Tab-separated table of C-alpha atoms in Angstrom:
chain	number	residue	atom	x	y	z
P	347	MET	CA	104.204	131.858	95.630
P	348	LYS	CA	107.495	132.925	94.091
P	349	ALA	CA	108.126	135.476	97.191
P	350	THR	CA	107.522	131.360	99.518
P	351	PHE	CA	110.253	130.407	96.873
P	352	ASP	CA	112.895	132.889	96.955
P	353	ALA	CA	112.597	133.267	100.626
P	354	LEU	CA	113.201	129.457	100.943
P	355	VAL	CA	116.143	129.266	99.070
P	356	GLU	CA	117.399	132.072	100.950
P	357	TYR	CA	116.653	131.136	104.237
P	358	GLY	CA	115.498	127.211	104.396
P	359	TYR	CA	113.204	126.095	106.177
P	360	ALA	CA	114.114	126.769	109.889
P	361	GLY	CA	115.351	130.005	109.071
P	362	LEU	CA	112.034	131.007	107.284
P	363	THR	CA	109.011	133.482	108.823
P	364	ILE	CA	106.279	135.009	107.276
P	365	ASP	CA	108.319	138.195	107.347
P	366	ARG	CA	110.998	136.981	105.761
P	367	ILE	CA	108.862	135.798	102.710
P	368	ASP	CA	107.202	139.372	102.595
P	369	GLU	CA	111.107	140.649	102.001
P	370	PHE	CA	110.363	138.914	98.357
P	371	PHE	CA	106.673	139.715	98.419
P	372	PRO	CA	105.716	143.344	96.674
P	373	LYS	CA	101.972	143.630	98.116
P	374	SER	CA	101.558	144.353	101.372
P	375	LYS	CA	102.598	141.691	104.574
P	376	SER	CA	98.744	141.794	105.887
P	377	LEU	CA	97.233	139.681	102.754
P	378	LEU	CA	100.083	137.129	103.443
P	379	TYR	CA	98.863	137.146	107.500
P	380	HIS	CA	95.244	137.448	106.185
P	381	HIS	CA	95.533	134.141	104.134
P	382	TYR	CA	97.471	131.989	106.102
P	383	GLU	CA	97.934	131.345	109.916
P	384	GLY	CA	101.744	130.741	109.880
P	385	LYS	CA	104.734	129.360	107.906
P	386	ASP	CA	103.887	125.718	107.868
P	387	GLU	CA	100.289	126.869	106.223
P	388	LEU	CA	101.695	128.716	103.565
P	389	LEU	CA	104.611	126.074	103.275
P	390	LEU	CA	101.894	123.054	102.382
P	391	ASP	CA	99.992	125.511	99.788
P	392	PHE	CA	103.043	126.009	98.232
P	393	LEU	CA	103.879	122.853	97.583
P	394	GLU	CA	100.441	121.583	96.540
P	395	HIS	CA	100.973	124.440	93.713
P	396	LEU	CA	104.345	123.144	92.779
P	397	ILE	CA	102.497	119.682	91.921
P	398	ASP	CA	100.092	121.802	90.113
P	399	GLU	CA	102.853	123.023	87.821
P	400	TYR	CA	103.903	119.362	87.466
P	401	GLU	CA	100.518	117.974	86.650
P	402	GLY	CA	100.699	119.555	82.592
P	403	GLY	CA	103.861	117.975	81.778
P	404	PHE	CA	105.563	115.638	84.074
P	405	GLY	CA	105.931	112.503	81.739
P	406	ARG	CA	104.164	113.392	79.107
P	407	ASP	CA	105.238	114.817	75.697
P	408	ASP	CA	103.801	113.094	73.033
P	409	GLU	CA	106.437	113.969	70.369
P	410	ALA	CA	108.676	111.609	72.403
P	411	ASP	CA	108.296	107.762	72.238
P	412	ALA	CA	108.226	105.907	75.624
P	413	HIS	CA	112.600	105.583	75.975
P	414	GLU	CA	112.746	109.387	75.156
P	415	ARG	CA	110.133	110.712	77.888
P	416	LEU	CA	111.624	108.192	80.427
P	417	THR	CA	115.069	109.151	79.638
P	418	ARG	CA	114.367	113.130	80.258
P	419	ILE	CA	112.416	112.133	83.539
P	420	LEU	CA	116.052	110.837	84.770
P	421	ASP	CA	118.536	113.258	83.009
P	422	GLY	CA	115.993	115.610	85.075
P	423	VAL	CA	116.234	113.285	88.369
P	424	ALA	CA	119.863	112.859	88.314
P	425	ASP	CA	121.306	115.249	86.525
P	426	PRO	CA	125.071	115.778	87.552
P	427	LYS	CA	125.527	119.408	87.084
P	428	MET	CA	122.768	121.003	88.730
P	429	ASP	CA	122.372	125.275	88.572
P	430	THR	CA	122.855	126.940	91.703
P	431	GLY	CA	119.185	128.051	92.122
P	432	ASP	CA	118.122	124.415	91.547
P	433	VAL	CA	120.102	123.227	94.404
P	434	GLY	CA	118.730	126.061	96.564
P	435	PHE	CA	115.187	124.448	95.479
P	436	THR	CA	116.462	120.917	96.042
P	437	ARG	CA	117.394	121.996	99.443
P	438	ALA	CA	114.152	123.534	100.228
P	439	ILE	CA	112.174	120.413	99.328
P	440	VAL	CA	114.534	117.898	101.411
P	441	GLU	CA	113.988	120.106	104.198
P	442	LEU	CA	110.011	120.300	104.051
P	443	ARG	CA	109.917	116.590	103.346
P	444	ALA	CA	111.953	115.806	106.396
P	445	GLN	CA	109.144	117.475	108.321
P	446	ALA	CA	106.856	114.918	107.157
P	447	ALA	CA	108.799	112.407	109.572
P	448	HIS	CA	106.747	114.297	112.331
P	449	ASP	CA	104.155	116.369	111.036
P	450	PRO	CA	100.777	114.389	109.461
P	451	ALA	CA	100.120	117.388	107.002
P	452	TYR	CA	103.797	117.124	105.312
P	453	ARG	CA	103.346	113.337	105.099
P	454	GLU	CA	99.667	113.703	103.760
P	455	HIS	CA	101.443	116.055	101.138
P	456	PHE	CA	104.111	113.924	100.096
P	457	THR	CA	102.088	110.893	100.074
P	458	ALA	CA	100.097	112.169	97.197
P	459	SER	CA	102.806	113.753	95.596
P	460	GLY	CA	104.689	110.262	95.682
P	461	ALA	CA	101.361	108.904	94.385
P	462	PHE	CA	101.167	111.172	91.404
P	463	PHE	CA	104.832	111.252	90.398
P	464	ARG	CA	104.796	106.982	90.799
P	465	ASP	CA	101.793	107.021	88.750
P	466	ARG	CA	103.331	109.374	85.836
P	467	ILE	CA	106.423	107.165	85.586
P	468	ALA	CA	104.310	103.827	85.587
P	469	ALA	CA	101.871	105.369	82.563
P	470	VAL	CA	105.593	106.116	80.981
P	471	VAL	CA	106.726	102.303	81.289
P	472	ARG	CA	103.295	101.154	79.907
P	473	ASP	CA	103.566	103.038	77.222
P	474	GLY	CA	106.578	101.830	76.456
P	475	ILE	CA	105.936	98.041	76.762
P	476	GLU	CA	102.572	98.673	74.430
P	477	GLU	CA	104.937	100.459	71.812
P	478	GLY	CA	107.260	97.404	72.553
P	479	ILE	CA	110.310	99.409	73.194
P	480	PHE	CA	109.919	97.870	76.759
P	481	ARG	CA	109.806	94.700	78.250
P	482	ASP	CA	107.113	93.369	79.764
P	483	VAL	CA	108.044	94.307	82.891
P	484	ASP	CA	105.637	95.511	86.262
P	485	PRO	CA	105.102	99.505	85.404
P	486	ASP	CA	104.268	99.921	89.021
P	487	GLN	CA	107.214	98.247	90.324
P	488	VAL	CA	109.301	99.755	88.659
P	489	ALA	CA	107.733	103.645	89.157
P	490	ALA	CA	108.398	102.798	92.923
P	491	ALA	CA	112.099	101.730	92.235
P	492	LEU	CA	112.834	104.890	89.951
P	493	HIS	CA	110.598	107.192	92.131
P	494	THR	CA	112.393	105.955	95.502
P	495	LEU	CA	115.609	106.548	93.487
P	496	ALA	CA	114.850	110.097	92.801
P	497	THR	CA	114.093	110.724	96.414
P	498	GLY	CA	117.350	109.212	97.464
P	499	VAL	CA	118.937	111.777	94.480
P	500	MET	CA	117.707	114.724	95.869
P	501	THR	CA	118.233	113.697	99.072
P	502	GLU	CA	122.160	113.111	99.004
P	503	ARG	CA	122.654	116.272	96.269
P	504	VAL	CA	122.289	118.489	99.554
P	505	THR	CA	122.971	116.467	102.302
P	506	ASP	CA	126.113	114.301	101.238
P	507	GLY	CA	127.462	115.425	98.045
P	508	GLU	CA	126.753	115.542	94.209
P	509	ALA	CA	130.012	113.688	93.445
P	510	GLN	CA	128.419	110.363	92.734
P	511	ILE	CA	125.350	111.737	91.177
P	512	GLY	CA	126.944	110.998	87.661
P	513	ALA	CA	127.805	107.499	88.633
P	514	VAL	CA	124.272	107.422	89.541
P	515	ARG	CA	122.891	108.418	86.447
P	516	ALA	CA	125.456	106.054	84.529
P	517	GLU	CA	123.625	103.291	86.295
P	518	LEU	CA	120.259	104.453	85.564
P	519	ASN	CA	121.545	104.051	82.041
P	520	ALA	CA	122.587	100.433	82.657
P	521	TYR	CA	119.605	99.431	84.258
P	522	VAL	CA	117.306	100.573	81.250
P	523	GLU	CA	119.261	99.271	78.899
P	524	THR	CA	119.592	95.642	80.608
P	525	ARG	CA	116.311	95.825	82.450
P	526	LEU	CA	113.703	98.073	80.320
P	527	LEU	CA	114.457	97.656	77.088
P	528	ALA	CA	113.305	94.992	74.924
P	529	GLU	CA	116.155	92.487	73.277
P	530	ASP	CA	116.064	93.698	69.916
P	531	ARG	CA	116.285	97.445	70.526
Z	1322	MET	CA	124.123	106.959	123.234
Z	1323	LYS	CA	121.506	104.692	124.383
Z	1324	ALA	CA	119.803	107.664	125.966
Z	1325	THR	CA	120.413	110.021	123.206
Z	1326	PHE	CA	118.615	106.812	120.469
Z	1327	ASP	CA	115.768	106.574	122.773
Z	1328	ALA	CA	115.023	110.367	123.171
Z	1329	LEU	CA	115.544	110.609	119.482
Z	1330	VAL	CA	113.068	107.942	118.882
Z	1331	GLU	CA	110.576	109.418	121.468
Z	1332	TYR	CA	110.950	113.317	120.456
Z	1333	GLY	CA	112.398	113.251	117.330
Z	1334	TYR	CA	115.186	115.889	116.139
Z	1335	ALA	CA	113.139	118.758	116.935
Z	1336	GLY	CA	111.921	118.004	119.808
Z	1337	LEU	CA	115.095	116.973	121.428
Z	1338	THR	CA	116.845	118.784	124.170
Z	1339	ILE	CA	120.285	117.755	126.699
Z	1340	ASP	CA	117.405	117.644	129.296
Z	1341	ARG	CA	115.205	114.843	127.407
Z	1342	ILE	CA	117.964	112.715	126.654
Z	1343	ASP	CA	118.939	113.095	130.575
Z	1344	GLU	CA	115.444	111.408	131.055
Z	1345	PHE	CA	116.836	108.401	129.140
Z	1346	PHE	CA	120.082	108.542	131.003
Z	1347	PRO	CA	121.018	106.745	134.526
Z	1348	LYS	CA	123.827	108.899	135.512
Z	1349	SER	CA	124.002	112.583	136.226
Z	1350	LYS	CA	123.339	115.155	134.185
Z	1351	SER	CA	126.000	117.351	134.817
Z	1352	LEU	CA	127.725	114.759	132.897
Z	1353	LEU	CA	125.858	115.348	129.913
Z	1354	TYR	CA	126.796	118.699	130.189
Z	1355	HIS	CA	130.445	118.355	131.025
Z	1356	HIS	CA	131.041	116.490	127.598
Z	1357	TYR	CA	128.803	118.236	125.212
Z	1358	GLU	CA	128.186	121.965	124.485
Z	1359	GLY	CA	124.624	121.314	122.854
Z	1360	LYS	CA	122.365	118.709	121.577
Z	1361	ASP	CA	124.008	119.137	117.837
Z	1362	GLU	CA	127.555	118.425	119.045
Z	1363	LEU	CA	126.411	115.387	121.273
Z	1364	LEU	CA	124.276	113.786	117.693
Z	1365	LEU	CA	127.232	114.080	115.820
Z	1366	ASP	CA	129.176	112.222	118.552
Z	1367	PHE	CA	125.942	109.749	118.495
Z	1368	LEU	CA	126.211	109.476	114.543
Z	1369	GLU	CA	130.240	108.669	114.844
Z	1370	HIS	CA	129.360	105.946	117.158
Z	1371	LEU	CA	126.783	104.589	114.749
Z	1372	ILE	CA	129.155	104.112	111.588
Z	1373	ASP	CA	131.942	102.269	114.398
Z	1374	GLU	CA	129.204	99.943	114.753
Z	1375	TYR	CA	128.703	99.228	111.535
Z	1376	GLU	CA	132.372	99.150	110.876
Z	1377	GLY	CA	132.762	95.427	112.039
Z	1378	GLY	CA	129.678	93.935	109.843
Z	1379	PHE	CA	128.110	95.664	107.351
Z	1380	GLY	CA	128.593	93.807	103.960
Z	1381	ARG	CA	131.205	91.204	105.948
Z	1382	ASP	CA	130.200	87.817	106.183
Z	1383	ASP	CA	133.084	85.819	105.344
Z	1384	GLU	CA	130.757	82.697	105.471
Z	1385	ALA	CA	128.837	83.678	102.619
Z	1386	ASP	CA	129.182	84.187	98.859
Z	1387	ALA	CA	128.812	88.109	97.291
Z	1388	HIS	CA	125.629	87.633	96.167
Z	1389	GLU	CA	124.164	86.440	99.457
Z	1390	ARG	CA	126.280	89.132	100.870
Z	1391	LEU	CA	124.699	92.133	98.682
Z	1392	THR	CA	121.151	90.017	99.445
Z	1393	ARG	CA	121.586	90.906	103.467
Z	1394	ILE	CA	122.171	94.435	102.933
Z	1395	LEU	CA	119.166	94.713	99.810
Z	1396	ASP	CA	116.924	92.785	102.720
Z	1397	GLY	CA	118.296	95.297	105.320
Z	1398	VAL	CA	117.645	98.378	103.618
Z	1399	ALA	CA	114.596	97.698	101.980
Z	1400	ASP	CA	112.753	95.810	104.499
Z	1401	PRO	CA	108.835	95.889	103.707
Z	1402	LYS	CA	108.304	95.053	107.054
Z	1403	MET	CA	110.194	97.394	109.783
Z	1404	ASP	CA	109.263	97.223	113.364
Z	1405	THR	CA	108.025	100.066	115.220
Z	1406	GLY	CA	111.602	100.922	116.918
Z	1407	ASP	CA	113.481	100.706	113.746
Z	1408	VAL	CA	110.998	102.583	112.274
Z	1409	GLY	CA	111.154	105.414	115.063
Z	1410	PHE	CA	115.449	104.562	114.075
Z	1411	THR	CA	115.110	105.874	110.817
Z	1412	ARG	CA	112.513	108.971	111.313
Z	1413	ALA	CA	115.768	110.343	113.397
Z	1414	ILE	CA	118.310	109.715	110.860
Z	1415	VAL	CA	116.261	111.121	108.016
Z	1416	GLU	CA	115.750	114.173	110.426
Z	1417	LEU	CA	119.366	114.718	111.315
Z	1418	ARG	CA	120.053	113.990	107.369
Z	1419	ALA	CA	118.225	116.944	106.405
Z	1420	GLN	CA	119.917	119.381	108.934
Z	1421	ALA	CA	123.058	118.558	106.542
Z	1422	ALA	CA	121.124	120.975	104.149
Z	1423	HIS	CA	122.407	124.021	106.176
Z	1424	ASP	CA	124.372	122.747	108.547
Z	1425	PRO	CA	128.328	122.001	107.468
Z	1426	ALA	CA	129.356	119.842	110.556
Z	1427	TYR	CA	126.142	117.224	109.792
Z	1428	ARG	CA	126.982	117.600	105.889
Z	1429	GLU	CA	130.630	116.407	106.765
Z	1430	HIS	CA	129.260	113.431	108.377
Z	1431	PHE	CA	126.789	112.250	105.732
Z	1432	THR	CA	129.155	112.896	103.137
Z	1433	ALA	CA	131.826	110.430	105.267
Z	1434	SER	CA	129.182	107.774	106.350
Z	1435	GLY	CA	128.226	107.801	102.537
Z	1436	ALA	CA	131.785	107.234	101.388
Z	1437	PHE	CA	131.642	104.142	104.180
Z	1438	PHE	CA	128.734	102.531	102.996
Z	1439	ARG	CA	129.486	102.956	98.878
Z	1440	ASP	CA	133.230	101.545	99.593
Z	1441	ARG	CA	131.606	98.703	101.656
Z	1442	ILE	CA	128.848	98.015	98.851
Z	1443	ALA	CA	131.720	97.829	96.189
Z	1444	ALA	CA	133.393	95.507	97.994
Z	1445	VAL	CA	130.832	93.245	97.967
Z	1446	VAL	CA	130.426	93.909	94.101
Z	1447	ARG	CA	133.909	93.336	93.467
Z	1448	ASP	CA	134.179	90.235	95.673
Z	1449	GLY	CA	131.163	88.978	93.062
Z	1450	ILE	CA	133.019	89.944	89.987
Z	1451	GLU	CA	136.209	87.756	91.086
Z	1452	GLU	CA	134.132	84.927	91.968
Z	1453	GLY	CA	132.486	85.091	88.683
Z	1454	ILE	CA	129.007	85.683	90.445
Z	1455	PHE	CA	128.403	88.959	89.083
Z	1456	ARG	CA	129.099	90.449	85.474
Z	1457	ASP	CA	131.768	92.835	85.224
Z	1458	VAL	CA	130.120	95.846	85.736
Z	1459	ASP	CA	131.759	99.136	87.760
Z	1460	PRO	CA	131.535	98.361	91.259
Z	1461	ASP	CA	131.975	101.898	92.250
Z	1462	GLN	CA	129.127	102.857	89.871
Z	1463	VAL	CA	126.534	100.207	91.308
Z	1464	ALA	CA	127.372	101.239	94.783
Z	1465	ALA	CA	126.672	104.663	94.185
Z	1466	ALA	CA	122.871	103.948	92.957
Z	1467	LEU	CA	122.345	101.096	95.428
Z	1468	HIS	CA	123.118	103.726	98.144
Z	1469	THR	CA	121.139	106.211	96.713
Z	1470	LEU	CA	118.186	103.783	96.758
Z	1471	ALA	CA	118.859	102.975	100.088
Z	1472	THR	CA	118.968	106.551	101.271
Z	1473	GLY	CA	115.477	106.921	99.286
Z	1474	VAL	CA	113.818	104.325	101.127
Z	1475	MET	CA	114.729	105.257	104.479
Z	1476	THR	CA	113.205	109.141	103.531
Z	1477	GLU	CA	110.694	107.696	102.187
Z	1478	ARG	CA	109.136	104.998	104.612
Z	1479	VAL	CA	108.995	108.131	107.126
Z	1480	THR	CA	107.885	110.946	104.841
Z	1481	ASP	CA	105.611	109.133	102.540
Z	1482	GLY	CA	104.889	105.700	103.511
Z	1483	GLU	CA	105.867	102.126	103.522
Z	1484	ALA	CA	103.218	101.344	100.813
Z	1485	GLN	CA	105.654	101.089	97.940
Z	1486	ILE	CA	109.027	99.441	99.602
Z	1487	GLY	CA	107.632	95.949	98.762
Z	1488	ALA	CA	107.689	97.052	95.336
Z	1489	VAL	CA	111.093	98.190	95.475
Z	1490	ARG	CA	112.434	95.185	97.007
Z	1491	ALA	CA	111.144	93.218	94.433
Z	1492	GLU	CA	112.478	95.538	91.865
Z	1493	LEU	CA	116.243	95.350	93.267
Z	1494	ASN	CA	115.918	91.634	92.598
Z	1495	ALA	CA	115.105	92.031	89.035
Z	1496	TYR	CA	117.667	94.610	88.926
Z	1497	VAL	CA	120.327	91.848	90.879
Z	1498	GLU	CA	119.216	89.604	88.372
Z	1499	THR	CA	119.232	91.287	84.983
Z	1500	ARG	CA	122.700	93.401	85.434
Z	1501	LEU	CA	124.966	91.789	87.703
Z	1502	LEU	CA	124.218	88.171	88.121
Z	1503	ALA	CA	126.592	86.704	85.705
Z	1504	GLU	CA	124.523	84.882	82.477
Z	1505	ASP	CA	125.204	81.237	83.324
Z	1506	ARG	CA	124.110	81.775	87.085
């Protein structure tokens, strides 16, 4: 998985081959060919592993209240100064996501991952309502909008520019304040 | 341009060739090869023409107030029931945009088109502030967030699903109401 990640960052989706993944792979190449029929099968497995890594942590942090947990998610999503490695990773995910426009296997993955992230964001919003921090909004509706915005930020970061991401982050704060935070906060 | 559009909807970016564009082109194929060295050159010209088509109308409608003009933009962006042809077009744009992750010519286009749409949205917000309809928000900041959300909606529509787009549209209404509309509206 580490070799796939490194090769993706280096070559992008279009330039990726199993031979190039092998450049970063310490074990025998025959192992790669034994397990995977082609690069897409390996990449889909890679995407599944990514979701597994988010499984434990994303949106969950028992020490913090719902507002802090949401702020951490938004900071991660709309970070105005991402380091080079993370930008390379974002580029790879945007390219893999675009495969879903014509490839049902990728589409199935991104539909499932979208549902996962939306559910986690909705849970944070729901907790915030119960804690009296957030207003009585529809958690799923808020989560749908925030997830879509996150998809937009990732896409624009690598296809348009990073210049506007600071503005998006600031507007997200204004949104949280005017739409989500309870009057007396 | 019509032939390029039709071929893109039919074959997508990866399956597109000048020969396939020619299937939809009533004139001689040699004309296509005379004008364009390859499909990317033709596609970039196609994207420029798209922006030219938006030039006259997008965000401009002198009959309507700023709130109505913004609502029309949001209805266009987050339409929960898009017809098949428009979904095919969206799929094509998402695939072309993903080329920008590694191809500077596409990136230049999407940086310029992003600036164009953000400026137009900001102008509508600015008019709304002057008309006393909207609060005294930062028009560029609001436009950055709405443009990023639009990018997210287009991307998710063809790579995740349309199920959540109705929820996103509803949340956009809530955003306009709580963040933009002046207290006395």
